[in-house]
mmCIF file of C-alpha atoms in Angstrom:
data_model
loop_
_atom_site.group_PDB
_atom_site.id
_atom_site.type_symbol
_atom_site.label_atom_id
_atom_site.label_comp_id
_atom_site.label_asym_id
_atom_site.label_seq_id
_atom_site.Cartn_x
_atom_site.Cartn_y
_atom_site.Cartn_z
ATOM 1 C CA UNK A 1 -3.825 -20.968 32.185
ATOM 2 C CA UNK A 2 -1.412 -23.637 31.547
ATOM 3 C CA UNK A 3 -3.984 -26.255 31.950
ATOM 4 C CA UNK A 4 -7.047 -24.034 30.002
ATOM 5 C CA UNK A 5 -7.742 -23.638 26.858
ATOM 6 C CA UNK A 6 -8.750 -19.974 24.962
ATOM 7 C CA UNK A 7 -11.678 -18.664 25.109
ATOM 8 C CA UNK A 8 -13.676 -19.368 21.423
ATOM 9 C CA UNK A 9 -16.311 -17.618 19.828
ATOM 10 C CA UNK A 10 -18.542 -18.744 17.534
ATOM 11 C CA UNK A 11 -21.310 -18.394 14.641
ATOM 12 C CA UNK A 12 -24.732 -18.018 14.758
ATOM 13 C CA UNK A 13 -27.051 -20.902 13.749
ATOM 14 C CA UNK A 14 -26.937 -18.625 9.988
ATOM 15 C CA UNK A 15 -23.048 -18.647 10.339
ATOM 16 C CA UNK A 16 -23.116 -14.557 10.102
ATOM 17 C CA UNK A 17 -22.596 -13.326 12.628
ATOM 18 C CA UNK A 18 -20.014 -13.960 16.301
ATOM 19 C CA UNK A 19 -21.509 -14.686 19.269
ATOM 20 C CA UNK A 20 -19.706 -12.382 22.476
ATOM 21 C CA UNK A 21 -19.703 -14.194 25.118
ATOM 22 C CA UNK A 22 -21.306 -12.013 28.656
ATOM 23 C CA UNK A 23 -18.567 -9.337 29.221
ATOM 24 C CA UNK A 24 -19.529 -7.450 32.391
ATOM 25 C CA UNK A 25 -16.258 -8.516 33.816
ATOM 26 C CA UNK A 26 -13.921 -7.543 31.988
ATOM 27 C CA UNK A 27 -15.545 -3.924 30.529
ATOM 28 C CA UNK A 28 -12.723 -1.281 31.055
ATOM 29 C CA UNK A 29 -11.530 0.145 33.635
ATOM 30 C CA UNK A 30 -12.690 -3.108 35.333
ATOM 31 C CA UNK A 31 -9.344 -3.040 37.160
ATOM 32 C CA UNK A 32 -9.090 0.992 38.809
ATOM 33 C CA UNK A 33 -4.469 -0.032 39.318
ATOM 34 C CA UNK A 34 -4.389 -0.603 35.102
ATOM 35 C CA UNK A 35 -6.016 2.669 34.193
ATOM 36 C CA UNK A 36 -4.095 6.077 32.957
ATOM 37 C CA UNK A 37 -4.728 9.255 32.762
ATOM 38 C CA UNK A 38 -3.854 10.951 29.344
ATOM 39 C CA UNK A 39 -1.634 14.417 30.597
ATOM 40 C CA UNK A 40 -2.711 17.180 28.047
ATOM 41 C CA UNK A 41 1.830 16.955 27.734
ATOM 42 C CA UNK A 42 1.041 13.740 25.773
ATOM 43 C CA UNK A 43 -1.615 14.127 25.156
ATOM 44 C CA UNK A 44 -0.163 16.937 22.490
ATOM 45 C CA UNK A 45 2.684 14.806 21.775
ATOM 46 C CA UNK A 46 0.391 11.332 20.272
ATOM 47 C CA UNK A 47 -1.580 14.054 18.480
ATOM 48 C CA UNK A 48 0.461 15.973 16.399
ATOM 49 C CA UNK A 49 2.890 13.514 16.021
ATOM 50 C CA UNK A 50 -0.152 11.345 14.927
ATOM 51 C CA UNK A 51 -1.637 14.244 12.592
ATOM 52 C CA UNK A 52 1.618 15.136 11.009
ATOM 53 C CA UNK A 53 1.899 11.047 9.848
ATOM 54 C CA UNK A 54 -1.206 11.430 8.356
ATOM 55 C CA UNK A 55 -3.058 14.674 6.926
ATOM 56 C CA UNK A 56 -0.853 16.858 7.286
ATOM 57 C CA UNK A 57 1.106 14.283 4.938
ATOM 58 C CA UNK A 58 5.085 14.126 6.005
ATOM 59 C CA UNK A 59 4.685 10.775 7.486
ATOM 60 C CA UNK A 60 3.754 7.716 5.866
ATOM 61 C CA UNK A 61 1.410 4.221 7.099
ATOM 62 C CA UNK A 62 0.066 1.854 5.206
ATOM 63 C CA UNK A 63 -3.097 1.907 4.157
ATOM 64 C CA UNK A 64 -4.239 -1.335 3.614
ATOM 65 C CA UNK A 65 -4.810 -1.570 8.216
ATOM 66 C CA UNK A 66 -1.351 -2.858 8.048
ATOM 67 C CA UNK A 67 -2.485 -6.626 6.225
ATOM 68 C CA UNK A 68 0.193 -6.753 3.411
ATOM 69 C CA UNK A 69 -2.590 -8.994 0.797
ATOM 70 C CA UNK A 70 -5.926 -6.927 2.661
ATOM 71 C CA UNK A 71 -7.936 -5.463 0.062
ATOM 72 C CA UNK A 72 -9.735 -2.986 3.223
ATOM 73 C CA UNK A 73 -8.026 0.692 1.776
ATOM 74 C CA UNK A 74 -8.536 2.961 4.834
ATOM 75 C CA UNK A 75 -8.987 6.366 5.205
ATOM 76 C CA UNK A 76 -7.131 8.777 6.234
ATOM 77 C CA UNK A 77 -8.918 9.213 9.256
ATOM 78 C CA UNK A 78 -9.879 5.872 10.221
ATOM 79 C CA UNK A 79 -5.083 6.346 9.799
ATOM 80 C CA UNK A 80 -4.907 9.133 12.209
ATOM 81 C CA UNK A 81 -7.659 7.771 15.340
ATOM 82 C CA UNK A 82 -5.212 4.358 14.646
ATOM 83 C CA UNK A 83 -2.440 6.311 15.177
ATOM 84 C CA UNK A 84 -2.616 8.760 17.712
ATOM 85 C CA UNK A 85 -5.175 5.082 19.930
ATOM 86 C CA UNK A 86 -1.786 3.773 19.514
ATOM 87 C CA UNK A 87 0.829 6.839 20.236
ATOM 88 C CA UNK A 88 -1.549 7.249 23.530
ATOM 89 C CA UNK A 89 -1.295 3.632 24.769
ATOM 90 C CA UNK A 90 2.645 3.849 24.177
ATOM 91 C CA UNK A 91 2.304 6.421 26.069
ATOM 92 C CA UNK A 92 0.718 4.777 28.856
ATOM 93 C CA UNK A 93 2.385 2.107 29.034
ATOM 94 C CA UNK A 94 5.499 3.787 28.938
ATOM 95 C CA UNK A 95 3.660 6.119 32.610
ATOM 96 C CA UNK A 96 2.841 2.881 33.639
ATOM 97 C CA UNK A 97 6.848 1.391 33.485
ATOM 98 C CA UNK A 98 8.116 4.044 34.997
ATOM 99 C CA UNK A 99 6.253 4.940 37.663
ATOM 100 C CA UNK A 100 6.199 1.537 39.085
ATOM 101 C CA UNK A 101 9.742 0.751 38.685
ATOM 102 C CA UNK A 102 9.722 -1.566 35.219
ATOM 103 C CA UNK A 103 12.635 -0.877 32.860
ATOM 104 C CA UNK A 104 11.283 0.523 29.194
ATOM 105 C CA UNK A 105 12.528 2.877 26.322
ATOM 106 C CA UNK A 106 10.926 6.015 25.751
ATOM 107 C CA UNK A 107 8.679 6.693 23.178
ATOM 108 C CA UNK A 108 9.148 6.594 19.725
ATOM 109 C CA UNK A 109 8.380 9.700 17.763
ATOM 110 C CA UNK A 110 10.398 9.892 14.708
ATOM 111 C CA UNK A 111 8.393 10.025 11.406
ATOM 112 C CA UNK A 112 8.387 6.910 9.330
ATOM 113 C CA UNK A 113 8.586 6.499 6.285
ATOM 114 C CA UNK A 114 6.486 3.348 5.013
ATOM 115 C CA UNK A 115 7.362 -0.226 6.818
ATOM 116 C CA UNK A 116 9.199 1.880 9.611
ATOM 117 C CA UNK A 117 6.245 0.620 11.638
ATOM 118 C CA UNK A 118 5.832 -2.693 11.127
ATOM 119 C CA UNK A 119 8.354 -3.320 14.723
ATOM 120 C CA UNK A 120 8.625 -4.157 18.233
ATOM 121 C CA UNK A 121 6.686 -0.380 20.522
ATOM 122 C CA UNK A 122 8.114 -0.465 23.091
ATOM 123 C CA UNK A 123 10.908 -2.277 24.886
ATOM 124 C CA UNK A 124 10.405 -4.104 28.744
ATOM 125 C CA UNK A 125 12.320 -5.219 31.478
ATOM 126 C CA UNK A 126 14.255 -6.907 27.751
ATOM 127 C CA UNK A 127 11.149 -7.605 26.350
ATOM 128 C CA UNK A 128 9.983 -6.382 23.467
ATOM 129 C CA UNK A 129 6.251 -5.717 22.955
ATOM 130 C CA UNK A 130 3.774 -4.460 20.656
ATOM 131 C CA UNK A 131 0.584 -2.489 21.586
ATOM 132 C CA UNK A 132 -2.290 -3.413 20.151
ATOM 133 C CA UNK A 133 -5.071 -0.617 20.963
ATOM 134 C CA UNK A 134 -8.903 -0.447 20.807
ATOM 135 C CA UNK A 135 -11.880 1.784 21.495
ATOM 136 C CA UNK A 136 -12.616 0.740 25.106
ATOM 137 C CA UNK A 137 -15.695 -1.076 24.308
ATOM 138 C CA UNK A 138 -13.929 -3.668 22.687
ATOM 139 C CA UNK A 139 -13.586 -7.647 24.151
ATOM 140 C CA UNK A 140 -10.863 -8.655 22.104
ATOM 141 C CA UNK A 141 -7.298 -8.838 21.432
ATOM 142 C CA UNK A 142 -6.784 -8.645 17.317
ATOM 143 C CA UNK A 143 -4.022 -9.580 15.349
ATOM 144 C CA UNK A 144 -4.487 -9.551 11.556
ATOM 145 C CA UNK A 145 -3.274 -13.652 9.933
ATOM 146 C CA UNK A 146 -1.823 -12.113 7.081
ATOM 147 C CA UNK A 147 1.047 -11.040 9.272
ATOM 148 C CA UNK A 148 1.907 -14.477 11.562
ATOM 149 C CA UNK A 149 3.583 -17.278 10.099
ATOM 150 C CA UNK A 150 2.460 -21.033 12.048
ATOM 151 C CA UNK A 151 4.856 -19.336 14.563
ATOM 152 C CA UNK A 152 3.343 -16.160 15.920
ATOM 153 C CA UNK A 153 5.847 -14.263 14.452
ATOM 154 C CA UNK A 154 5.338 -11.339 12.581
ATOM 155 C CA UNK A 155 6.592 -11.716 9.088
ATOM 156 C CA UNK A 156 7.299 -8.225 8.340
ATOM 157 C CA UNK A 157 10.244 -6.931 11.198
ATOM 158 C CA UNK A 158 11.380 -3.484 9.914
ATOM 159 C CA UNK A 159 15.042 -4.097 10.203
ATOM 160 C CA UNK A 160 14.321 -7.998 8.873
ATOM 161 C CA UNK A 161 15.350 -9.541 12.441
ATOM 162 C CA UNK A 162 13.115 -7.829 16.150
ATOM 163 C CA UNK A 163 11.269 -10.656 17.538
ATOM 164 C CA UNK A 164 7.976 -10.358 19.476
ATOM 165 C CA UNK A 165 8.523 -11.603 22.936
ATOM 166 C CA UNK A 166 4.467 -10.281 24.380
ATOM 167 C CA UNK A 167 1.571 -8.207 22.889
ATOM 168 C CA UNK A 168 -0.219 -6.121 25.339
ATOM 169 C CA UNK A 169 -3.710 -4.270 24.615
ATOM 170 C CA UNK A 170 -4.873 -1.144 25.299
ATOM 171 C CA UNK A 171 -8.285 0.300 25.557
ATOM 172 C CA UNK A 172 -8.234 3.514 24.806
ATOM 173 C CA UNK A 173 -11.660 6.781 25.933
ATOM 174 C CA UNK A 174 -12.060 9.239 27.031
ATOM 175 C CA UNK A 175 -13.901 10.029 30.781
ATOM 176 C CA UNK A 176 -17.524 10.944 30.049
ATOM 177 C CA UNK A 177 -17.011 7.225 27.782
ATOM 178 C CA UNK A 178 -16.556 8.485 24.143
ATOM 179 C CA UNK A 179 -13.931 7.521 21.232
ATOM 180 C CA UNK A 180 -11.867 9.204 19.115
ATOM 181 C CA UNK A 181 -12.838 6.883 16.182
ATOM 182 C CA UNK A 182 -16.602 8.693 17.497
ATOM 183 C CA UNK A 183 -15.687 11.894 17.303
ATOM 184 C CA UNK A 184 -14.106 12.237 13.843
ATOM 185 C CA UNK A 185 -17.413 10.463 12.251
ATOM 186 C CA UNK A 186 -19.745 12.713 14.834
ATOM 187 C CA UNK A 187 -17.909 15.997 12.845
ATOM 188 C CA UNK A 188 -18.217 13.968 9.146
ATOM 189 C CA UNK A 189 -14.160 14.055 9.470
ATOM 190 C CA UNK A 190 -13.319 10.427 9.844
ATOM 191 C CA UNK A 191 -13.483 9.623 5.794
ATOM 192 C CA UNK A 192 -11.600 13.664 4.916
ATOM 193 C CA UNK A 193 -8.503 13.355 3.764
ATOM 194 C CA UNK A 194 -7.673 16.347 5.770
ATOM 195 C CA UNK A 195 -8.691 18.430 8.213
ATOM 196 C CA UNK A 196 -8.273 22.146 9.687
ATOM 197 C CA UNK A 197 -5.659 20.460 12.179
ATOM 198 C CA UNK A 198 -7.086 23.451 14.338
ATOM 199 C CA UNK A 199 -10.960 22.357 14.829
ATOM 200 C CA UNK A 200 -9.577 19.126 15.524
ATOM 201 C CA UNK A 201 -7.236 19.756 18.430
ATOM 202 C CA UNK A 202 -10.747 21.796 20.533
ATOM 203 C CA UNK A 203 -12.685 18.639 19.468
ATOM 204 C CA UNK A 204 -10.614 15.834 21.317
ATOM 205 C CA UNK A 205 -8.432 17.718 23.834
ATOM 206 C CA UNK A 206 -11.096 19.144 25.851
ATOM 207 C CA UNK A 207 -12.252 15.441 26.514
ATOM 208 C CA UNK A 208 -10.133 13.796 29.254
ATOM 209 C CA UNK A 209 -9.033 10.280 27.649
ATOM 210 C CA UNK A 210 -8.175 7.707 30.108
ATOM 211 C CA UNK A 211 -5.983 4.572 28.685
ATOM 212 C CA UNK A 212 -6.426 0.758 30.248
ATOM 213 C CA UNK A 213 -3.569 -1.626 30.103
ATOM 214 C CA UNK A 214 -6.126 -4.813 29.329
ATOM 215 C CA UNK A 215 -2.856 -7.793 29.252
ATOM 216 C CA UNK A 216 -0.431 -9.579 28.411
ATOM 217 C CA UNK A 217 0.045 -12.540 25.870
ATOM 218 C CA UNK A 218 2.745 -13.549 25.034
ATOM 219 C CA UNK A 219 4.153 -16.058 21.745
ATOM 220 C CA UNK A 220 4.605 -18.528 22.829
ATOM 221 C CA UNK A 221 0.715 -18.665 24.284
ATOM 222 C CA UNK A 222 -0.317 -16.967 20.662
ATOM 223 C CA UNK A 223 1.468 -20.431 19.118
ATOM 224 C CA UNK A 224 -0.281 -23.136 21.097
ATOM 225 C CA UNK A 225 -3.719 -21.195 22.266
ATOM 226 C CA UNK A 226 -4.587 -19.455 19.053
ATOM 227 C CA UNK A 227 -2.727 -20.157 15.795
ATOM 228 C CA UNK A 228 -2.776 -23.626 16.638
ATOM 229 C CA UNK A 229 -6.860 -23.566 17.928
ATOM 230 C CA UNK A 230 -7.551 -21.544 14.641
ATOM 231 C CA UNK A 231 -9.576 -18.735 16.973
ATOM 232 C CA UNK A 232 -9.892 -17.193 13.885
ATOM 233 C CA UNK A 233 -12.883 -14.507 13.483
ATOM 234 C CA UNK A 234 -12.784 -14.281 9.484
ATOM 235 C CA UNK A 235 -13.755 -11.871 7.030
ATOM 236 C CA UNK A 236 -16.627 -9.920 6.611
ATOM 237 C CA UNK A 237 -18.657 -11.778 9.527
ATOM 238 C CA UNK A 238 -21.120 -9.641 11.460
ATOM 239 C CA UNK A 239 -18.874 -9.261 15.578
ATOM 240 C CA UNK A 240 -21.085 -9.767 17.801
ATOM 241 C CA UNK A 241 -24.425 -8.002 18.558
ATOM 242 C CA UNK A 242 -23.228 -4.535 16.332
ATOM 243 C CA UNK A 243 -23.457 -3.930 12.460
ATOM 244 C CA UNK A 244 -20.086 -3.940 12.245
ATOM 245 C CA UNK A 245 -18.282 -6.174 9.831
ATOM 246 C CA UNK A 246 -15.000 -7.740 10.287
ATOM 247 C CA UNK A 247 -12.775 -6.129 7.866
ATOM 248 C CA UNK A 248 -9.947 -9.048 7.510
ATOM 249 C CA UNK A 249 -8.914 -13.151 8.921
ATOM 250 C CA UNK A 250 -7.863 -11.623 12.539
ATOM 251 C CA UNK A 251 -6.521 -14.123 15.361
ATOM 252 C CA UNK A 252 -8.413 -12.891 18.883
ATOM 253 C CA UNK A 253 -7.883 -13.687 22.478
ATOM 254 C CA UNK A 254 -10.675 -12.266 24.335
ATOM 255 C CA UNK A 255 -9.726 -10.090 27.881
ATOM 256 C CA UNK A 256 -10.671 -12.511 29.468
ATOM 257 C CA UNK A 257 -7.600 -15.022 28.822
ATOM 258 C CA UNK A 258 -4.553 -11.689 28.610
ATOM 259 C CA UNK A 259 -2.335 -11.488 31.669
ATOM 260 C CA UNK A 260 -0.775 -8.971 33.555
ATOM 261 C CA UNK A 261 3.357 -9.349 33.901
ATOM 262 C CA UNK A 262 4.834 -5.844 35.472
ATOM 263 C CA UNK A 263 2.119 -5.176 38.619
ATOM 264 C CA UNK A 264 1.912 -2.096 40.460
ATOM 265 C CA UNK A 265 3.839 -0.825 43.607
#
């Protein structure tokens, strides 16, 4: 890996759409060693936290998709999706680590104010790890360009000094292939300011949720292969064959370039 470059994504001839590589070998769940099924207890913990932080108005998240100067404003429903997805990923990572002999701090369920969450997520084997979650079909770890300096350091740590050592991508979907965002969208909740808690819980809890620990990229490799090489997907460009548009400029790492540092027993 040290002698190779990370995968580069190019635009089509019109300069409008990114051409994504064949991803057959990188599909969700292709390596079952790193697939974690969410227990009912953990789902309830994550759901209650996400609902409290969003629709219940007890916490505060950055509406601008965590980029301080971003013009993209997330709805409360979108923030709920990101929060639930993220907390499920933290729980899955914690359980994987503990079950396989790795040291990991417990998941934090404190209801924080704005900027509280701009920090590390878990400390694994004495290494500060930032967990990035996404939908199961996604093939990239994205890091918003505006949040990082040229040395790969996060610009806005909550305590002013915490340094992230590596980034872990987690992909989340139901056992039947559904996504949290899709369920909210189909029920017309994604762009809502208020959603009934019982109805939302019922729609999500009836599924079995899976989290894939897709792999890590170290800060060293992030700088060497991504930041220094300007691996950036630009705001406003279309992502692959979908009609989804990149909302902000993002550094990207394809899942094939991620590595798993903590092996299963």
